[in-house]
Each structure stands twice: as C-alpha cells, then as structure tokens.
C-alpha cells in the first residue's frame, strides 16, 4: 500500500528556492559581466530590481495592512540622500564596506521617518491618510530642494543635483537586495506579527476585540514599508551617481502605487510582475512615447479596475515548492481514488 507523502519540510523548501534564485543571480550576472547583455538592457534590468523593492515594500502598507499612503517616494528620497551623503563622506572606505553601510543607513533613516510620520498619521483612515502622506512626500521634496539656502552651505545641492555619488550598485548586488527584501517580507507576513497585520486589514474592530494593538501593528507595517523604500532609494542613488529632488515627486509615488494595484494588493508575486512589466515595457517599447507614459498607466489602471478590481494576481502568491507538493499529492490522490474504485467494483 502506497504511503501518502508529507509536504516538503520547510528547510528543504527554502533550500530549493535559494538554489533557484542563486542560479538566476549568478547566471544572469555571468551573462552581463561577459558582455552578452548590452549596457542599456542591464540598466533596464537594474531599474526593474529597484522598482520591485519599491512595489513589494509599498505592498506591505497597502496590500497587507490595508492603508493608502501616497508618500512612498518621500521615503525613497530620504534613503537615497542619506546613503548618497554617507558614501560621498567616506570616499576612502572600501566598496564592500561602504556600500552595505550606505544601504543599511538609508533604510534606518527612512524607517525613523516612517515612525515619526506613521504614529500620528495612521490614526487616520482612507482619504485622510492619503492626504497626510501625500503632504509628507511633498514636504520632503521641497526641503531637499531648498535646505541649502536655510543652512547657508551646500548640503543636498538642491536643483543643481547632488553629484559624484560613488556608483556601487550593479545587477548582482541590486538583485541580491531584491532577494533579501522579498525573503524578509515573506517571513514577516508568515510570522505572528504578519498575521496580526493581516487581521488589522480584514477587520479592525474584530482585531482590536481579540487584543491586537492596532496602533502598534499599523506603525510596524508602515515602518517596514518605509525601511525598504529607503533601501531602494539607496540602490537608486548609488546606481545613477546623481540625485535631483524632482525625481521624487508626487507622480513617482503614484507610479509605485499603480504597480501595486495592478499586480494585486496583497500579492508579492503580483507586485514583482507588475513592477517588471511597467518598468521594462516603457523603456524597451514605448521610449518614443515617454511623454504619454502616465496616460498609458491611467488607462491600464482603469481597464484593470473595471474588469478585475482585485488586480492581475489578486491576493495570490506563487509558491514553486507548493506546486511541487500539489503535484506529488495530486498523483497520490489519483492513485488512491483508482484503488478505491477497483475495490468497489469487486
């Protein structure tokens, strides 16, 4: 008699996913360093990675927590400038030390701003939260633009742009950060804290009635979202080597939100697919129509909201090891069913 196999152990699941990710990371990196991929396509791929981090980080606040912040570009700007100023201040520090420290610093500074904004802002809901976070994003942009005139010396260089930022970001370390961020968010959402965040999204009154601290978990989700937006900003600064406050305006926040909504709020794989498509297609296909990109985004968003309001992936999250388990269990179930039918015939 065949024994029904148990699902794959969790450690083996992580090992399989890690092996597949390592093959992708080292394989594509070998193609890029070997010159098989043109520089322009490499740039598009790296920008896809940065936008994936932005989308999955915003998905924590929008999809998992159920809030509507519109100032994600502000957190990205804080992380970008914090990391860039640090890297400019330590030119003699080795890259393998300076770059990780810059990424961590960008995340920490953005997280601090996330706490400062999140605690008062998340007492609000819906449109009010959207407005206050929108205001925060614009305040950050204006401060970065004009702070030099207040301080009396060059700090962010305002509209003249912050230049000479060491260019440490590459495909390898960018997508290594993508893998780490996705893993950390996945493990967070599978923990008791993640389940509490999901409970707050589903029904705040019910969550509060069973002892879940609404303010704490709202602030936690908002802060985690801000931290990873800062990481994306740090990667962005170290890739371009130049920063201008105009890159972090209101439309940047809307662009990130569109990625999350189109992919499906609450779906990490949806955010990854949407961020990749909405970054690559305008660059590779619609470059000549770049002025009309936001019109295309708007029309696409309208179509999706009419025909599939939950987004392309809804709340579904793809799991390769889950598919392996289903395939194994499905075959066994079909065998068992066949044996039962034969026994009944007898």
CSV table of C-alpha atoms in Angstrom, one decimal:
chain,number,residue,atom,x,y,z
A,1,UNK,CA,0.0,0.0,0.0
A,2,UNK,CA,1.4,3.4,-1.0
A,3,UNK,CA,2.0,5.8,1.8
A,4,UNK,CA,0.8,9.4,1.3
A,5,UNK,CA,3.9,11.6,1.4
A,6,UNK,CA,4.1,14.5,3.7
A,7,UNK,CA,4.6,18.0,2.3
A,8,UNK,CA,8.2,19.1,1.8
A,9,UNK,CA,10.0,20.2,5.0
A,10,UNK,CA,10.2,24.0,5.4
A,11,UNK,CA,14.0,23.9,5.4
A,12,UNK,CA,14.0,22.0,2.1
A,13,UNK,CA,11.5,24.5,0.6
A,14,UNK,CA,13.9,27.3,1.5
A,15,UNK,CA,16.8,25.4,0.1
A,16,UNK,CA,15.1,24.8,-3.2
A,17,UNK,CA,14.1,28.5,-3.6
A,18,UNK,CA,17.6,29.6,-2.6
A,19,UNK,CA,19.1,27.3,-5.2
A,20,UNK,CA,16.8,28.6,-8.0
A,21,UNK,CA,17.5,32.2,-7.0
A,22,UNK,CA,21.2,31.6,-6.9
A,23,UNK,CA,21.1,30.0,-10.4
A,24,UNK,CA,19.3,33.1,-11.7
A,25,UNK,CA,21.5,35.6,-9.9
A,26,UNK,CA,24.9,34.1,-10.9
A,27,UNK,CA,23.7,33.0,-14.3
A,28,UNK,CA,22.4,36.5,-15.4
A,29,UNK,CA,25.4,38.2,-13.7
A,30,UNK,CA,27.8,35.9,-15.8
A,31,UNK,CA,26.0,37.0,-19.0
A,32,UNK,CA,26.2,40.7,-18.0
A,33,UNK,CA,29.9,40.6,-17.0
A,34,UNK,CA,30.7,38.5,-20.1
A,35,UNK,CA,29.3,41.2,-22.3
A,36,UNK,CA,26.4,39.2,-23.7
A,37,UNK,CA,23.9,41.7,-22.4
A,38,UNK,CA,24.2,45.3,-23.7
A,39,UNK,CA,24.6,48.1,-21.1
A,40,UNK,CA,21.2,49.6,-21.9
A,41,UNK,CA,19.4,46.3,-21.2
A,42,UNK,CA,21.5,46.0,-18.0
A,43,UNK,CA,20.3,49.4,-16.9
A,44,UNK,CA,16.7,48.4,-17.5
A,45,UNK,CA,17.1,45.2,-15.5
A,46,UNK,CA,18.6,47.1,-12.6
A,47,UNK,CA,15.8,49.6,-12.6
A,48,UNK,CA,13.4,46.7,-12.6
A,49,UNK,CA,15.1,45.4,-9.5
A,50,UNK,CA,14.8,48.8,-7.7
A,51,UNK,CA,11.2,49.1,-8.6
A,52,UNK,CA,10.4,45.6,-7.4
A,53,UNK,CA,11.7,46.6,-4.0
A,54,UNK,CA,9.6,49.8,-4.1
A,55,UNK,CA,6.5,47.8,-5.1
A,56,UNK,CA,6.8,45.0,-2.6
A,57,UNK,CA,7.6,47.5,0.2
A,58,UNK,CA,4.6,49.6,-0.6
A,59,UNK,CA,2.6,46.4,-0.8
A,60,UNK,CA,3.2,45.9,3.0
A,61,UNK,CA,1.4,49.1,3.8
A,62,UNK,CA,-1.2,49.0,1.0
A,63,UNK,CA,-1.9,45.3,0.4
A,64,UNK,CA,-1.1,43.6,3.7
A,65,UNK,CA,-2.0,46.5,6.1
A,66,UNK,CA,-4.9,47.9,4.0
A,67,UNK,CA,-3.8,51.5,4.2
A,68,UNK,CA,-3.4,54.0,1.4
A,69,UNK,CA,-0.2,56.0,1.7
A,70,UNK,CA,0.8,58.4,-1.1
A,71,UNK,CA,4.2,59.5,0.1
A,72,UNK,CA,6.3,56.4,-0.8
A,73,UNK,CA,8.6,58.5,-3.0
A,74,UNK,CA,9.4,60.6,0.1
A,75,UNK,CA,10.8,57.6,2.0
A,76,UNK,CA,12.7,56.7,-1.1
A,77,UNK,CA,14.2,60.2,-1.3
A,78,UNK,CA,15.2,60.1,2.4
A,79,UNK,CA,17.0,56.8,1.9
A,80,UNK,CA,18.6,57.9,-1.3
A,81,UNK,CA,20.0,61.2,0.1
A,82,UNK,CA,21.1,59.6,3.4
A,83,UNK,CA,23.0,56.9,1.6
A,84,UNK,CA,24.5,59.3,-1.0
A,85,UNK,CA,25.7,61.8,1.6
A,86,UNK,CA,27.3,59.0,3.6
A,87,UNK,CA,29.1,57.5,0.5
A,88,UNK,CA,30.4,60.9,-0.5
A,89,UNK,CA,31.7,61.5,3.0
A,90,UNK,CA,33.7,58.2,3.1
A,91,UNK,CA,35.5,58.0,-0.3
A,92,UNK,CA,38.4,56.0,1.1
A,93,UNK,CA,36.3,53.3,2.6
A,94,UNK,CA,36.4,50.0,0.7
A,95,UNK,CA,33.3,49.4,-1.5
A,96,UNK,CA,32.5,46.1,0.2
A,97,UNK,CA,32.2,48.0,3.5
A,98,UNK,CA,30.8,51.4,2.3
A,99,UNK,CA,28.1,50.1,0.1
A,100,UNK,CA,26.3,47.8,2.6
A,101,UNK,CA,26.6,50.5,5.3
A,102,UNK,CA,25.1,53.0,2.9
A,103,UNK,CA,22.2,50.6,2.2
A,104,UNK,CA,21.6,50.0,5.9
A,105,UNK,CA,21.9,53.7,6.7
A,106,UNK,CA,19.3,54.6,4.0
A,107,UNK,CA,16.9,52.0,5.4
A,108,UNK,CA,17.4,53.2,9.0
A,109,UNK,CA,16.9,56.9,8.3
A,110,UNK,CA,13.8,56.1,6.2
A,111,UNK,CA,12.5,53.9,9.0
A,112,UNK,CA,12.9,56.7,11.5
A,113,UNK,CA,10.9,59.0,9.3
A,114,UNK,CA,8.3,56.2,8.9
A,115,UNK,CA,7.9,56.0,12.6
A,116,UNK,CA,7.7,59.8,13.0
A,117,UNK,CA,5.1,60.1,10.3
A,118,UNK,CA,3.3,56.8,10.9
A,119,UNK,CA,2.4,57.1,14.5
A,120,UNK,CA,0.3,60.2,14.1
A,121,UNK,CA,-0.8,59.6,10.5
A,122,UNK,CA,-2.1,56.0,11.0
A,123,UNK,CA,-4.7,57.2,13.4
A,124,UNK,CA,-6.4,58.4,10.3
A,125,UNK,CA,-8.0,56.3,7.6
A,126,UNK,CA,-8.7,56.3,3.9
A,127,UNK,CA,-8.6,59.6,2.2
A,128,UNK,CA,-7.2,61.4,5.2
A,129,UNK,CA,-4.2,59.1,5.4
A,130,UNK,CA,-3.6,59.5,1.7
A,131,UNK,CA,-3.6,63.3,2.0
A,132,UNK,CA,-1.3,63.5,5.0
A,133,UNK,CA,1.2,61.1,3.4
A,134,UNK,CA,1.0,63.0,0.2
A,135,UNK,CA,1.8,66.1,2.1
A,136,UNK,CA,4.8,64.4,3.8
A,137,UNK,CA,6.2,63.4,0.4
A,138,UNK,CA,5.9,66.9,-1.0
A,139,UNK,CA,7.5,68.4,2.2
A,140,UNK,CA,10.5,66.1,1.8
A,141,UNK,CA,10.9,67.1,-1.8
A,142,UNK,CA,10.7,70.9,-1.1
A,143,UNK,CA,13.1,70.6,1.9
A,144,UNK,CA,15.6,68.8,-0.2
A,145,UNK,CA,15.2,71.5,-2.9
A,146,UNK,CA,15.7,74.5,-0.5
A,147,UNK,CA,17.5,73.3,2.6
A,148,UNK,CA,20.9,74.7,1.3
A,149,UNK,CA,19.6,78.3,1.4
A,150,UNK,CA,18.5,77.8,5.0
A,151,UNK,CA,21.7,76.1,6.2
A,152,UNK,CA,23.9,78.6,4.3
A,153,UNK,CA,26.1,75.9,2.8
A,154,UNK,CA,25.8,73.2,0.1
A,155,UNK,CA,24.3,70.1,1.6
A,156,UNK,CA,21.9,68.5,-0.9
A,157,UNK,CA,22.7,71.0,-3.7
A,158,UNK,CA,19.0,71.5,-4.4
A,159,UNK,CA,18.0,71.9,-8.0
A,160,UNK,CA,21.7,71.7,-9.1
A,161,UNK,CA,21.6,68.0,-8.1
A,162,UNK,CA,23.8,66.0,-5.7
A,163,UNK,CA,26.6,64.7,-7.9
A,164,UNK,CA,29.7,62.5,-7.6
A,165,UNK,CA,28.0,59.7,-5.7
A,166,UNK,CA,30.0,56.5,-5.9
A,167,UNK,CA,28.4,54.1,-8.3
A,168,UNK,CA,28.4,50.8,-6.4
A,169,UNK,CA,25.1,49.4,-7.5
A,170,UNK,CA,25.3,46.6,-10.0
A,171,UNK,CA,22.9,43.9,-11.2
A,172,UNK,CA,24.4,41.4,-8.7
A,173,UNK,CA,24.1,43.5,-5.5
A,174,UNK,CA,20.8,45.0,-6.6
A,175,UNK,CA,19.0,41.7,-7.1
A,176,UNK,CA,20.8,40.3,-4.0
A,177,UNK,CA,18.9,43.1,-2.2
A,178,UNK,CA,15.7,42.1,-4.0
A,179,UNK,CA,16.0,38.6,-2.8
A,180,UNK,CA,16.8,39.6,0.8
A,181,UNK,CA,13.9,42.1,0.9
A,182,UNK,CA,11.4,39.6,-0.5
A,183,UNK,CA,12.5,37.0,1.9
A,184,UNK,CA,12.3,39.3,4.9
A,185,UNK,CA,8.8,40.5,3.9
A,186,UNK,CA,7.7,36.9,3.3
A,187,UNK,CA,8.9,35.7,6.7
A,188,UNK,CA,7.4,38.7,8.4
A,189,UNK,CA,4.0,38.0,6.9
A,190,UNK,CA,4.2,34.3,7.9
A,191,UNK,CA,5.0,35.2,11.5
A,192,UNK,CA,2.5,36.1,14.2
A,193,UNK,CA,3.2,39.8,13.6
A,194,UNK,CA,2.3,39.3,9.9
A,195,UNK,CA,-0.9,37.5,10.8
A,196,UNK,CA,-1.8,40.4,13.2
A,197,UNK,CA,-1.2,42.9,10.3
A,198,UNK,CA,-3.5,40.9,8.1
A,199,UNK,CA,-6.1,40.8,10.8
A,200,UNK,CA,-6.0,44.6,11.1
A,201,UNK,CA,-6.6,44.8,7.3
A,202,UNK,CA,-9.5,42.4,7.4
A,203,UNK,CA,-11.4,43.9,10.3
A,204,UNK,CA,-10.0,46.5,12.7
A,205,UNK,CA,-12.8,46.1,15.2
A,206,UNK,CA,-12.5,42.3,15.4
A,207,UNK,CA,-8.7,42.6,15.6
A,208,UNK,CA,-9.0,45.1,18.5
A,209,UNK,CA,-11.5,42.9,20.3
A,210,UNK,CA,-9.0,40.0,20.5
A,211,UNK,CA,-6.3,42.1,21.9
A,212,UNK,CA,-4.3,43.2,18.8
A,213,UNK,CA,-2.7,46.6,19.3
A,214,UNK,CA,-4.0,48.5,16.2
A,215,UNK,CA,-1.6,51.5,16.5
A,216,UNK,CA,1.4,49.3,17.1
A,217,UNK,CA,0.8,47.0,14.1
A,218,UNK,CA,-0.2,49.8,11.8
A,219,UNK,CA,3.0,51.6,12.7
A,220,UNK,CA,5.0,48.4,12.3
A,221,UNK,CA,3.7,47.8,8.8
A,222,UNK,CA,4.2,51.4,7.8
A,223,UNK,CA,7.7,51.5,9.2
A,224,UNK,CA,8.8,48.3,7.5
A,225,UNK,CA,7.4,49.7,4.2
A,226,UNK,CA,9.4,52.9,4.8
A,227,UNK,CA,12.7,51.0,5.6
A,228,UNK,CA,12.6,49.0,2.4
A,229,UNK,CA,11.7,52.1,0.3
A,230,UNK,CA,14.9,53.7,1.8
A,231,UNK,CA,16.9,50.6,0.7
A,232,UNK,CA,15.5,51.1,-2.8
A,233,UNK,CA,16.4,54.7,-2.7
A,234,UNK,CA,20.0,53.9,-1.6
A,235,UNK,CA,20.4,51.5,-4.5
A,236,UNK,CA,18.9,54.1,-6.9
A,237,UNK,CA,21.4,56.8,-5.7
A,238,UNK,CA,24.4,54.5,-6.0
A,239,UNK,CA,23.4,53.4,-9.4
A,240,UNK,CA,22.8,56.8,-11.1
A,241,UNK,CA,25.5,58.7,-9.2
A,242,UNK,CA,23.4,61.8,-9.2
A,243,UNK,CA,20.2,62.9,-7.4
A,244,UNK,CA,17.7,65.6,-8.0
A,245,UNK,CA,14.6,66.3,-5.8
A,246,UNK,CA,12.4,66.4,-8.9
A,247,UNK,CA,12.9,62.6,-9.3
A,248,UNK,CA,10.9,62.0,-6.1
A,249,UNK,CA,7.7,64.0,-6.8
A,250,UNK,CA,4.1,63.1,-6.4
A,251,UNK,CA,4.0,61.2,-9.7
A,252,UNK,CA,6.7,58.8,-8.5
A,253,UNK,CA,4.5,57.8,-5.6
A,254,UNK,CA,1.6,57.3,-8.0
A,255,UNK,CA,3.8,55.2,-10.3
A,256,UNK,CA,4.7,52.9,-7.4
A,257,UNK,CA,1.1,52.7,-6.3
A,258,UNK,CA,0.0,51.8,-9.8
A,259,UNK,CA,2.5,48.9,-9.8
A,260,UNK,CA,1.0,47.5,-6.5
A,261,UNK,CA,-2.7,48.0,-7.6
A,262,UNK,CA,-2.2,46.4,-11.0
A,263,UNK,CA,-0.3,43.4,-9.6
A,264,UNK,CA,-2.8,42.8,-6.9
A,265,UNK,CA,-2.8,44.3,-3.4
A,266,UNK,CA,-1.6,41.6,-1.0
A,267,UNK,CA,0.3,39.6,-3.7
A,268,UNK,CA,4.1,39.8,-3.6
A,269,UNK,CA,4.4,38.0,-6.9
A,270,UNK,CA,1.9,40.4,-8.4
A,271,UNK,CA,4.0,43.3,-7.3
A,272,UNK,CA,7.1,41.7,-8.8
A,273,UNK,CA,5.5,41.0,-12.2
A,274,UNK,CA,3.8,44.4,-12.4
A,275,UNK,CA,6.9,46.3,-11.4
A,276,UNK,CA,8.9,44.4,-14.0
A,277,UNK,CA,6.4,44.9,-16.8
A,278,UNK,CA,5.7,48.6,-16.0
A,279,UNK,CA,9.4,49.3,-15.9
A,280,UNK,CA,10.6,47.3,-18.9
A,281,UNK,CA,7.8,48.0,-21.4
A,282,UNK,CA,8.0,51.8,-21.3
A,283,UNK,CA,11.8,51.6,-21.6
A,284,UNK,CA,12.0,49.0,-24.3
A,285,UNK,CA,8.8,49.5,-26.3
A,286,UNK,CA,7.4,52.9,-25.5
A,287,UNK,CA,10.5,55.0,-25.3
A,288,UNK,CA,9.4,57.3,-28.2
A,289,UNK,CA,6.1,57.9,-26.3
A,290,UNK,CA,7.6,58.6,-22.8
A,291,UNK,CA,5.6,61.8,-22.5
A,292,UNK,CA,2.4,59.8,-22.6
A,293,UNK,CA,3.5,57.1,-20.2
A,294,UNK,CA,1.3,58.2,-17.3
A,295,UNK,CA,-1.7,58.3,-19.7
A,296,UNK,CA,-1.0,54.7,-20.6
A,297,UNK,CA,-0.7,53.9,-16.9
A,298,UNK,CA,-4.0,55.6,-16.2
A,299,UNK,CA,-5.8,53.8,-19.0
A,300,UNK,CA,-4.4,50.5,-17.9
A,301,UNK,CA,-5.4,51.1,-14.3
A,302,UNK,CA,-9.0,52.0,-15.4
A,303,UNK,CA,-9.3,48.8,-17.5
A,304,UNK,CA,-8.0,46.6,-14.7
A,305,UNK,CA,-10.3,48.2,-12.1
A,306,UNK,CA,-13.3,47.6,-14.4
A,307,UNK,CA,-12.6,44.0,-15.3
A,308,UNK,CA,-10.5,42.8,-12.4
A,309,UNK,CA,-10.7,45.1,-9.4
A,310,UNK,CA,-8.5,42.8,-7.3
A,311,UNK,CA,-5.6,43.3,-9.6
A,312,UNK,CA,-4.0,40.9,-12.0
A,313,UNK,CA,-3.0,38.4,-9.3
A,314,UNK,CA,-5.5,39.3,-6.6
A,315,UNK,CA,-4.0,38.1,-3.2
A,316,UNK,CA,-2.4,35.0,-4.8
A,317,UNK,CA,1.2,34.4,-4.0
A,318,UNK,CA,3.1,31.9,-6.2
A,319,UNK,CA,5.0,29.1,-4.5
A,320,UNK,CA,7.2,26.8,-6.5
A,321,UNK,CA,7.6,24.3,-3.7
A,322,UNK,CA,3.8,24.5,-3.1
A,323,UNK,CA,3.3,23.4,-6.7
A,324,UNK,CA,5.7,20.6,-6.3
A,325,UNK,CA,3.7,19.4,-3.2
A,326,UNK,CA,0.4,19.7,-5.1
A,327,UNK,CA,1.8,17.7,-8.0
A,328,UNK,CA,3.1,15.0,-5.7
A,329,UNK,CA,-0.1,14.8,-3.6
A,330,UNK,CA,-2.3,15.0,-6.6
A,331,UNK,CA,-0.7,12.0,-8.2
A,332,UNK,CA,-1.1,10.0,-4.9
A,333,UNK,CA,-4.7,11.1,-4.6
A,334,UNK,CA,-5.5,9.9,-8.1
A,335,UNK,CA,-3.8,6.5,-7.4
A,336,UNK,CA,-5.8,6.2,-4.2
A,337,UNK,CA,-9.0,7.1,-5.9
A,338,UNK,CA,-8.4,4.4,-8.6
A,339,UNK,CA,-7.8,1.8,-6.0
A,340,UNK,CA,-11.0,2.6,-4.2
A,341,UNK,CA,-13.0,2.4,-7.4
A,342,UNK,CA,-11.5,-1.0,-8.2
A,343,UNK,CA,-12.3,-2.2,-4.6
A,344,UNK,CA,-15.9,-1.0,-5.1
A,345,UNK,CA,-16.2,-2.9,-8.4
A,346,UNK,CA,-15.1,-6.1,-6.6
